[in-house]
PDB file of C-alpha atoms in Angstrom:
ATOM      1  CA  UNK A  12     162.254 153.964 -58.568  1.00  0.00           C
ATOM      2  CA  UNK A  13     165.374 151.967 -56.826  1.00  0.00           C
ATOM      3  CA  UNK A  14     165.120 151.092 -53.217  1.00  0.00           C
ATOM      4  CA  UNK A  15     167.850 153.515 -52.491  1.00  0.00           C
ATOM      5  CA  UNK A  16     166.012 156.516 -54.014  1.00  0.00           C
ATOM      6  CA  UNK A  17     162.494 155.034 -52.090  1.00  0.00           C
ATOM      7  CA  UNK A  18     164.702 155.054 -48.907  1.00  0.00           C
ATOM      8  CA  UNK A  19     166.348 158.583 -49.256  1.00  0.00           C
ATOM      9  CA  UNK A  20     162.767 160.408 -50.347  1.00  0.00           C
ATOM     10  CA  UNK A  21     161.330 158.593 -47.297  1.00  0.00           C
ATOM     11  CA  UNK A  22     163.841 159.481 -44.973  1.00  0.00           C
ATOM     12  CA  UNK A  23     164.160 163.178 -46.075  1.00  0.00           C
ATOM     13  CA  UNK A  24     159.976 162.999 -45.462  1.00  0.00           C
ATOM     14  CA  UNK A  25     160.200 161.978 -41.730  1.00  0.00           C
ATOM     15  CA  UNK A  26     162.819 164.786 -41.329  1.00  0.00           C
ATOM     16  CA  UNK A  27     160.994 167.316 -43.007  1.00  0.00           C
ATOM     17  CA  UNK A  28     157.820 166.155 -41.300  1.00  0.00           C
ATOM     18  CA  UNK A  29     159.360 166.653 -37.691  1.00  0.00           C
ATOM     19  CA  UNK A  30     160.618 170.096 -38.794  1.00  0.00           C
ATOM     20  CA  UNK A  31     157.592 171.539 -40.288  1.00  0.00           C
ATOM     21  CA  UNK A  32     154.377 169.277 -39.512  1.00  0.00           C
ATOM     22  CA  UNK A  33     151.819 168.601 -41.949  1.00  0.00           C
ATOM     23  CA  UNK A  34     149.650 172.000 -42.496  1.00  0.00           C
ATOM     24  CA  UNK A  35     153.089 173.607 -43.579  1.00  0.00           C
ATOM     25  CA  UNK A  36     155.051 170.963 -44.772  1.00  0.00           C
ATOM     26  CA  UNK A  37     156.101 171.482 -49.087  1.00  0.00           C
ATOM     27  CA  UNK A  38     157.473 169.442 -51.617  1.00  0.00           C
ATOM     28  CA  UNK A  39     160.563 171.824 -51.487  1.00  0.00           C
ATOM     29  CA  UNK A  40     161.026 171.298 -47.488  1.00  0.00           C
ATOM     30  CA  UNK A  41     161.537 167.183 -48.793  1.00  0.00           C
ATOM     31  CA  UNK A  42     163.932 167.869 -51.352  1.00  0.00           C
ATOM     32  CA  UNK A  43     166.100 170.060 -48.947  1.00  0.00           C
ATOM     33  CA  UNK A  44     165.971 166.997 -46.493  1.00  0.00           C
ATOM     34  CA  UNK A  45     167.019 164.533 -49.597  1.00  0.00           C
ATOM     35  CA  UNK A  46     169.595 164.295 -51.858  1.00  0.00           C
ATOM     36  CA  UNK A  47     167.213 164.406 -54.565  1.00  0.00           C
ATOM     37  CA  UNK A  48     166.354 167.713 -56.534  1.00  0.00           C
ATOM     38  CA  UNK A  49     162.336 168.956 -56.437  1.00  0.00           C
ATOM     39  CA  UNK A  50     162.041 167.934 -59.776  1.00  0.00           C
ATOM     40  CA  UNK A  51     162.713 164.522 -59.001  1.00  0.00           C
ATOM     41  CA  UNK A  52     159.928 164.408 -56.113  1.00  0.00           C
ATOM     42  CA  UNK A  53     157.533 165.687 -58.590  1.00  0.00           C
ATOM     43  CA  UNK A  54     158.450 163.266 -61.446  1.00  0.00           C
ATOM     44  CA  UNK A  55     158.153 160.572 -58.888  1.00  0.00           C
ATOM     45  CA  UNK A  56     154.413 162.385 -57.041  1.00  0.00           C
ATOM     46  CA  UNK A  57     152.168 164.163 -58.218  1.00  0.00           C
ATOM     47  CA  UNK A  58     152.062 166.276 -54.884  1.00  0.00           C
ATOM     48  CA  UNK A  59     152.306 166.510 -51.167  1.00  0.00           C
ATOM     49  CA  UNK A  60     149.204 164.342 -50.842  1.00  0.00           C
ATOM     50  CA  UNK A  61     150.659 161.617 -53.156  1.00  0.00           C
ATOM     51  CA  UNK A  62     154.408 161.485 -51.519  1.00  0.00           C
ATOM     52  CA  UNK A  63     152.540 161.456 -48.065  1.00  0.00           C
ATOM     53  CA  UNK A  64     150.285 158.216 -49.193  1.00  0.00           C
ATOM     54  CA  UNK A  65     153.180 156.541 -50.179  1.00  0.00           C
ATOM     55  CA  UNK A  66     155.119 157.542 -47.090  1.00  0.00           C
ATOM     56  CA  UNK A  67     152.338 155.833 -44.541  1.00  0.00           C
ATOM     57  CA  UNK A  68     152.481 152.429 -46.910  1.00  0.00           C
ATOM     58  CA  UNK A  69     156.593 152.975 -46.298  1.00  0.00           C
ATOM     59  CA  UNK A  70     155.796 152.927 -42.656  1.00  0.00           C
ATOM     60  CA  UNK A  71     153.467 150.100 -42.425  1.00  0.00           C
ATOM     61  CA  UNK A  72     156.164 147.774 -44.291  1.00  0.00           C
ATOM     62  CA  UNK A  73     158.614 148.797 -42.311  1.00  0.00           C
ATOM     63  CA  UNK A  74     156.744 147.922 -39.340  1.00  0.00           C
ATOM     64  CA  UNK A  75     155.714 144.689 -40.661  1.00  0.00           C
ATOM     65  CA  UNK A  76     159.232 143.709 -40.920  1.00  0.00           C
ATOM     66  CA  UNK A  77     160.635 145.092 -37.614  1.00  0.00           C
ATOM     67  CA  UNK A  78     157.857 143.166 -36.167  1.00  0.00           C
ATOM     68  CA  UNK A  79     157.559 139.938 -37.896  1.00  0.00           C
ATOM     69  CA  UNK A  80     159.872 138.145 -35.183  1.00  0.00           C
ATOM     70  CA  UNK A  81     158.653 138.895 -31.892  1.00  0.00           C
ATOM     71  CA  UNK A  82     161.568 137.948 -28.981  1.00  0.00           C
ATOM     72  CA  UNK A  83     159.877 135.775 -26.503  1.00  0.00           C
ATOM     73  CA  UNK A  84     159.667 131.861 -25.571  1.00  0.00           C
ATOM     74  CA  UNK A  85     156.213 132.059 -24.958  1.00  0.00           C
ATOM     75  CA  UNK A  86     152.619 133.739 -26.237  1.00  0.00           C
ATOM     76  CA  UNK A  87     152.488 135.810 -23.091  1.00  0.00           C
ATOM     77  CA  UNK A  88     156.539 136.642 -23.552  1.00  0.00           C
ATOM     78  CA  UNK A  89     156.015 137.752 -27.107  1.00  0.00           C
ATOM     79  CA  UNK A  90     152.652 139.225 -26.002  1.00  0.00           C
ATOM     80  CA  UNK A  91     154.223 141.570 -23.485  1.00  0.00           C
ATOM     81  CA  UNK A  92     157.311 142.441 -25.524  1.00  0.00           C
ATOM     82  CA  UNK A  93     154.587 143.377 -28.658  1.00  0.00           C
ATOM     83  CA  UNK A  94     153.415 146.366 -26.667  1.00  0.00           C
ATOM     84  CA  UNK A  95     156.196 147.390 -25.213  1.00  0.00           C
ATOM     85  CA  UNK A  96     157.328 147.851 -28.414  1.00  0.00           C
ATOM     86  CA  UNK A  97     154.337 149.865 -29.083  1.00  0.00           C
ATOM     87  CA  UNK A  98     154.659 151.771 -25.843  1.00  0.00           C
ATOM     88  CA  UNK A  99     157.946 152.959 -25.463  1.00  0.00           C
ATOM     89  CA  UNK A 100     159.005 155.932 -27.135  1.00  0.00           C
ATOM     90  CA  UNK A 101     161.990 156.438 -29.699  1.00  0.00           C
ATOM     91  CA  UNK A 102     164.986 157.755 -28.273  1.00  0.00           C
ATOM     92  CA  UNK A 103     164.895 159.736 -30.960  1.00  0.00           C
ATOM     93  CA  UNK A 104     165.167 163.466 -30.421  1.00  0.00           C
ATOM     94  CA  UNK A 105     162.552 164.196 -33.494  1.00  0.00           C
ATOM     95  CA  UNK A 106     159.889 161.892 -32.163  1.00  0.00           C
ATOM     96  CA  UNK A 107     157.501 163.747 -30.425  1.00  0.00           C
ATOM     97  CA  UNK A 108     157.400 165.814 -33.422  1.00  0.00           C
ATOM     98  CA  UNK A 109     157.064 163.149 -35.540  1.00  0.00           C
ATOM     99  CA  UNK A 110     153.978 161.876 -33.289  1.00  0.00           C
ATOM    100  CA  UNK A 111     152.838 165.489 -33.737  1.00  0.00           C
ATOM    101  CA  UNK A 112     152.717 165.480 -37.425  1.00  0.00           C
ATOM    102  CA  UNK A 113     151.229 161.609 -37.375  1.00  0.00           C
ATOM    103  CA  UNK A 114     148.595 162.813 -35.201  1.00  0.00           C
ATOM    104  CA  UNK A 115     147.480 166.065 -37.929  1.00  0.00           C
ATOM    105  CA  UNK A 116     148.091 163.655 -41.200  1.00  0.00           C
ATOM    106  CA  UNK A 117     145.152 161.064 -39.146  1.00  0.00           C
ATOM    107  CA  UNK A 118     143.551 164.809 -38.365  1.00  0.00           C
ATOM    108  CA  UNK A 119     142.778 164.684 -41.994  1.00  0.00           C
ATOM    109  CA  UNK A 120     141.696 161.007 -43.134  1.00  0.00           C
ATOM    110  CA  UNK A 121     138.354 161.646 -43.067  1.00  0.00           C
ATOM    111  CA  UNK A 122     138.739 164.339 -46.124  1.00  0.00           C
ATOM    112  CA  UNK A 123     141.579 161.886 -47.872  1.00  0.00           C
ATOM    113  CA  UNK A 124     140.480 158.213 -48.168  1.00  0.00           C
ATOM    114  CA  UNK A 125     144.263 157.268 -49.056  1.00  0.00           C
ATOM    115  CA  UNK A 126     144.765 158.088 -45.860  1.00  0.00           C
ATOM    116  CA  UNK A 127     142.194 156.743 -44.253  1.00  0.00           C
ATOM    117  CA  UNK A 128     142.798 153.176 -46.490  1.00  0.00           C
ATOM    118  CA  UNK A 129     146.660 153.126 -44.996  1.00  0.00           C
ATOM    119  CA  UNK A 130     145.677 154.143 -41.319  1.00  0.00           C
ATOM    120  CA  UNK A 131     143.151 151.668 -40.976  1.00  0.00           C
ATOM    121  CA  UNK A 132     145.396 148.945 -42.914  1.00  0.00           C
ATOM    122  CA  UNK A 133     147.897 149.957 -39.930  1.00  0.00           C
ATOM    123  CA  UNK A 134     145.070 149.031 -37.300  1.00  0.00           C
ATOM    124  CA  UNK A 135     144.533 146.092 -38.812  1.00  0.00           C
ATOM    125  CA  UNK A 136     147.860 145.097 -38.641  1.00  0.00           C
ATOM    126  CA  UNK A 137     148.078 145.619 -35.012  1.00  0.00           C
ATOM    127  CA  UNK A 138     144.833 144.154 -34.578  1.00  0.00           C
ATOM    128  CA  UNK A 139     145.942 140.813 -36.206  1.00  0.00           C
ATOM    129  CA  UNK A 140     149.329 140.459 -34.732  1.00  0.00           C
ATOM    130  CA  UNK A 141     147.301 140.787 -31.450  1.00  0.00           C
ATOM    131  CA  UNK A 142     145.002 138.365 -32.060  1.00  0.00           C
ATOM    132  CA  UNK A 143     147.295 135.515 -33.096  1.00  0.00           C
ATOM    133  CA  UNK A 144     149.238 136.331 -29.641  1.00  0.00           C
ATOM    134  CA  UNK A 145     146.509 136.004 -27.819  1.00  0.00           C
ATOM    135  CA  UNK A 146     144.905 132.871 -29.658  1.00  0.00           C
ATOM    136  CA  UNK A 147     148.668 131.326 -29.626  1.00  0.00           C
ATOM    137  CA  UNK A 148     148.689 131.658 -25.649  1.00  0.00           C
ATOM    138  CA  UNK A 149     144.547 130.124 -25.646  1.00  0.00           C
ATOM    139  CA  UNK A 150     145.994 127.115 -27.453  1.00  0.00           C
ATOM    140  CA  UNK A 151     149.182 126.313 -24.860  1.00  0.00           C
ATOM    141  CA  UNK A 152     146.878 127.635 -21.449  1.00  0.00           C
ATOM    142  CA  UNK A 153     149.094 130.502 -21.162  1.00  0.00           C
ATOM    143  CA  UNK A 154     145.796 132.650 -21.466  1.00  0.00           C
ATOM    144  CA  UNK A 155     141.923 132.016 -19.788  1.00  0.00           C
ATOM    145  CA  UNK A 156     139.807 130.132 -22.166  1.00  0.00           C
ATOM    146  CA  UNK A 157     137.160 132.894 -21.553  1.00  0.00           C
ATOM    147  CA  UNK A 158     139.465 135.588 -23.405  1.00  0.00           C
ATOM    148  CA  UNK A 159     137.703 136.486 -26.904  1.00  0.00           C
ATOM    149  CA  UNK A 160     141.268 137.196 -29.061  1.00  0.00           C
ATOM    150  CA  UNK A 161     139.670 139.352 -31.176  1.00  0.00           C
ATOM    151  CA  UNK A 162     137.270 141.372 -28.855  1.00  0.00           C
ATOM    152  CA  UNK A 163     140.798 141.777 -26.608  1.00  0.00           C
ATOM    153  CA  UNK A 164     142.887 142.739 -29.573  1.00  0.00           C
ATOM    154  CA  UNK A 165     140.566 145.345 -30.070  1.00  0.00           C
ATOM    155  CA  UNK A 166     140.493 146.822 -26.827  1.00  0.00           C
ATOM    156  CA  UNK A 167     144.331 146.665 -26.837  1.00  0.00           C
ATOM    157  CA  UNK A 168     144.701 148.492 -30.285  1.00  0.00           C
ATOM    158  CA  UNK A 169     142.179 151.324 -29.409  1.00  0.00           C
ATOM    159  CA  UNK A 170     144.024 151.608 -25.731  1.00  0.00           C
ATOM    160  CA  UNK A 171     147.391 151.993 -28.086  1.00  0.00           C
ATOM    161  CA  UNK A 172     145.801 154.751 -30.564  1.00  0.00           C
ATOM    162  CA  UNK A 173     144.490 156.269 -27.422  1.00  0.00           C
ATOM    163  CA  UNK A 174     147.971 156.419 -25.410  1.00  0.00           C
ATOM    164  CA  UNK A 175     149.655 157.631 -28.725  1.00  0.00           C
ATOM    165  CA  UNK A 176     146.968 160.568 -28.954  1.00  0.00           C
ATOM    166  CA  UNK A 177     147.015 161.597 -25.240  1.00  0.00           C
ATOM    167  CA  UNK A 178     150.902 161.682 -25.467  1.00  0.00           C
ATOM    168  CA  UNK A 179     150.837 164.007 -28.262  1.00  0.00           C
ATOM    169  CA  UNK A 180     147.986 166.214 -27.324  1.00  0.00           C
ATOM    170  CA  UNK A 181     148.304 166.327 -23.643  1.00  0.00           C
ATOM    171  CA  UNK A 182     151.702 165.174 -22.962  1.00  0.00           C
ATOM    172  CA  UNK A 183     151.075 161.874 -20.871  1.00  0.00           C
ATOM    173  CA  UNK A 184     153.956 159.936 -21.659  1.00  0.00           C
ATOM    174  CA  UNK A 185     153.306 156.343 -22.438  1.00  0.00           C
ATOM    175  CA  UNK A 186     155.296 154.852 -20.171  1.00  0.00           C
ATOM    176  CA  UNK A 187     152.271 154.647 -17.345  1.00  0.00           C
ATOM    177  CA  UNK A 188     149.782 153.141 -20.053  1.00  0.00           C
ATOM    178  CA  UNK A 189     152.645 150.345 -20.152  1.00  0.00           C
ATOM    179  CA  UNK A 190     152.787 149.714 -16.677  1.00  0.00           C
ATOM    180  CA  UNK A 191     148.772 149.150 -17.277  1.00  0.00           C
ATOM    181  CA  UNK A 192     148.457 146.753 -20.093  1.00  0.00           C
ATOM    182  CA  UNK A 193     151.479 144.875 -18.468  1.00  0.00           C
ATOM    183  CA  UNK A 194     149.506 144.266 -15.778  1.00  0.00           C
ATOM    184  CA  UNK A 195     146.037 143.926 -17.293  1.00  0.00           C
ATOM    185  CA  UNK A 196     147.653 140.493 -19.304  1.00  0.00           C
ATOM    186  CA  UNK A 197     148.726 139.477 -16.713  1.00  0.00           C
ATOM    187  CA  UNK A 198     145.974 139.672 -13.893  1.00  0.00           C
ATOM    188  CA  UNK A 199     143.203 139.268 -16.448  1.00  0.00           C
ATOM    189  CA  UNK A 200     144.081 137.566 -19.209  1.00  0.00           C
ATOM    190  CA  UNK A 201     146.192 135.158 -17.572  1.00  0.00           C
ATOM    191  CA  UNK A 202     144.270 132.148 -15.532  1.00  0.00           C
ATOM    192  CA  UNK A 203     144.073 132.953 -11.772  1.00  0.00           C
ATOM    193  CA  UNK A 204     147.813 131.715  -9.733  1.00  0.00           C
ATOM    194  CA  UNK A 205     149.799 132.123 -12.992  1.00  0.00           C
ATOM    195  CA  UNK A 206     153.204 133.892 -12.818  1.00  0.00           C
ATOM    196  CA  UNK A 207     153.760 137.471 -13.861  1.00  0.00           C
ATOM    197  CA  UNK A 208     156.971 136.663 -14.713  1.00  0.00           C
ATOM    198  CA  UNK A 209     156.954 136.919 -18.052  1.00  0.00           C
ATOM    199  CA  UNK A 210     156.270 140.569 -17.556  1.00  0.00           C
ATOM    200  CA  UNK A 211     159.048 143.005 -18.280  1.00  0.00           C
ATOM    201  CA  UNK A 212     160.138 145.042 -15.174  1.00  0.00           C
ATOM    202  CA  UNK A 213     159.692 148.568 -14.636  1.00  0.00           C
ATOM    203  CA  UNK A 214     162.752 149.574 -16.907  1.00  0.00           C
ATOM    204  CA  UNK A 215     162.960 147.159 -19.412  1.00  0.00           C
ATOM    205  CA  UNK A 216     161.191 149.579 -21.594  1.00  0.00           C
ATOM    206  CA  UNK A 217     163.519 152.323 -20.334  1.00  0.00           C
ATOM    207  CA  UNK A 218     166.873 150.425 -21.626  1.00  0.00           C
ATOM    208  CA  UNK A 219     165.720 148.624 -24.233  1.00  0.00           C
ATOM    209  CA  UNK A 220     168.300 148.785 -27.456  1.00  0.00           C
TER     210      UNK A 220
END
C-alpha cells in the first residue's frame, strides 16, 4: 500500500469516526469519506477491527513525529511546551467528536488486545518523552534533585488520560488542568526561588498556531 493510499484511508477514518463514532461506524461510512472504493478497504483489512488497529499505530507515528522536536531552550521550556501540546485542544471543529470516538475505541481494549497493545504503546510514549524532560532538567538543576523522573512522568501521563476523559465525558475543558500542571512544574518540581518564567502565559495555549 503507497503512502498516499495509507494517508487517504486514514484520513477518510478520522472523518468518518467524528461523524459516526465507533459502535456505528462501517467499512462503507470510510470509503464514502475516501477516495477509495469498499472493495479496496477490504482488500487492504480484513474488517472494522483491523482498519481501526492500523489507524491507532497511524496516530502514534504521527505523534512521534510532530513531537520529536520539542521548541524550547531549556528542559523546563520544552517541558512546559510538551503539555501544552497535550492540553490544548484542536481548533478543529470535529475534535470533540473525535475525543468522543477515542474515548469508546479505549471503551473496548479490554475485549481487543490490538487495542489495548497500541493504547498502552501510546502511554508509553508519553511516559518516556516525559521522563527524559524531566531527567534532562535533573542533569542542568533546572529541576529538584528529589524529583523521581519516572514516578513524575507517571503522575503527569495519568493526569493527561484523566483531563482527556473528563473533557469528553463531562465536558471540563482542558484548559484549567493546564493552568495546573503549569504551575505544579513550576512550584514543585522546580528548586525553591527559581523563575516561572519559562511558563507559558495564560493564552499561549489559546493562540498557539
Amino acid at each position: 500500500m503507497t503512502d498516499e493510499t495509507i494517508d487517504d484511508l486514514m484520513d477518510a477514518t478520522y472523518r468518518a469516526l467524528c461523524k459516526h463514532g465507533y459502535a456505528e461506524l462501517t467499512m462503507q461510512d470510510i470509503a464514502e469519506e475516501s477516495t477509495k472504493s469498499k472493495g479496496t478497504l477490504h482488500y487492504h483489512f480484513e474488517g472494522k477491527r483491523d482498519l481501526l488497529e492500523s489507524f491507532l499505530e497511524y496516530l502514534l507515528d504521527r505523534f512521534e513525529e510532530r513531537t520529536e522536536t520539542i521548541p524550547g531552550e531549556t528542559p523546563a521550556e520544552r517541558l512546559h511546551a510538551f503539555l501544552d501540546e497535550l492540553l490544548t485542544p484542536s481548533d478543529d471543529e470535529s475534535a470533540e467528536e473525535f475525543r468522543t470516538a477515542i474515548l469508546e475505541i479505549k471503551a473496548q481494549s479490554p475485549y481487543n488486545e490490538a487495542y489495548r497493545e497500541q493504547l498502552a504503546e501510546f502511554d508509553r510514549t508519553l511516559h518516556d518523552r516525559i521522563e527524559e524532560l524531566i531527567a534532562d532538567g535533573l542533569e542542568s538543576g533546572a529541576f529538584r534533585e528529589d524529583v523521581d523522573p519516572d514516578e513524575t512522568a507517571d503522575f503527569l501521563v495519568t493526569l493527561f488520560h484523566g483531563a482527556q476523559t473528563r473533557a469528553t465525558a463531562v465536558d471540563r475543558p482542558p484548559e484549567r488542568t493546564r493552568q495546573y500542571v503549569h504551575a505544579y512544574i513550576d512550584e514543585t518540581l522546580r528548586p525553591d526561588g527559581a523563575s516561572g518564567e519559562d511558563a507559558p502565559t495564560e493564552n499561549n495555549g489559546e493562540n498557539r498556531e
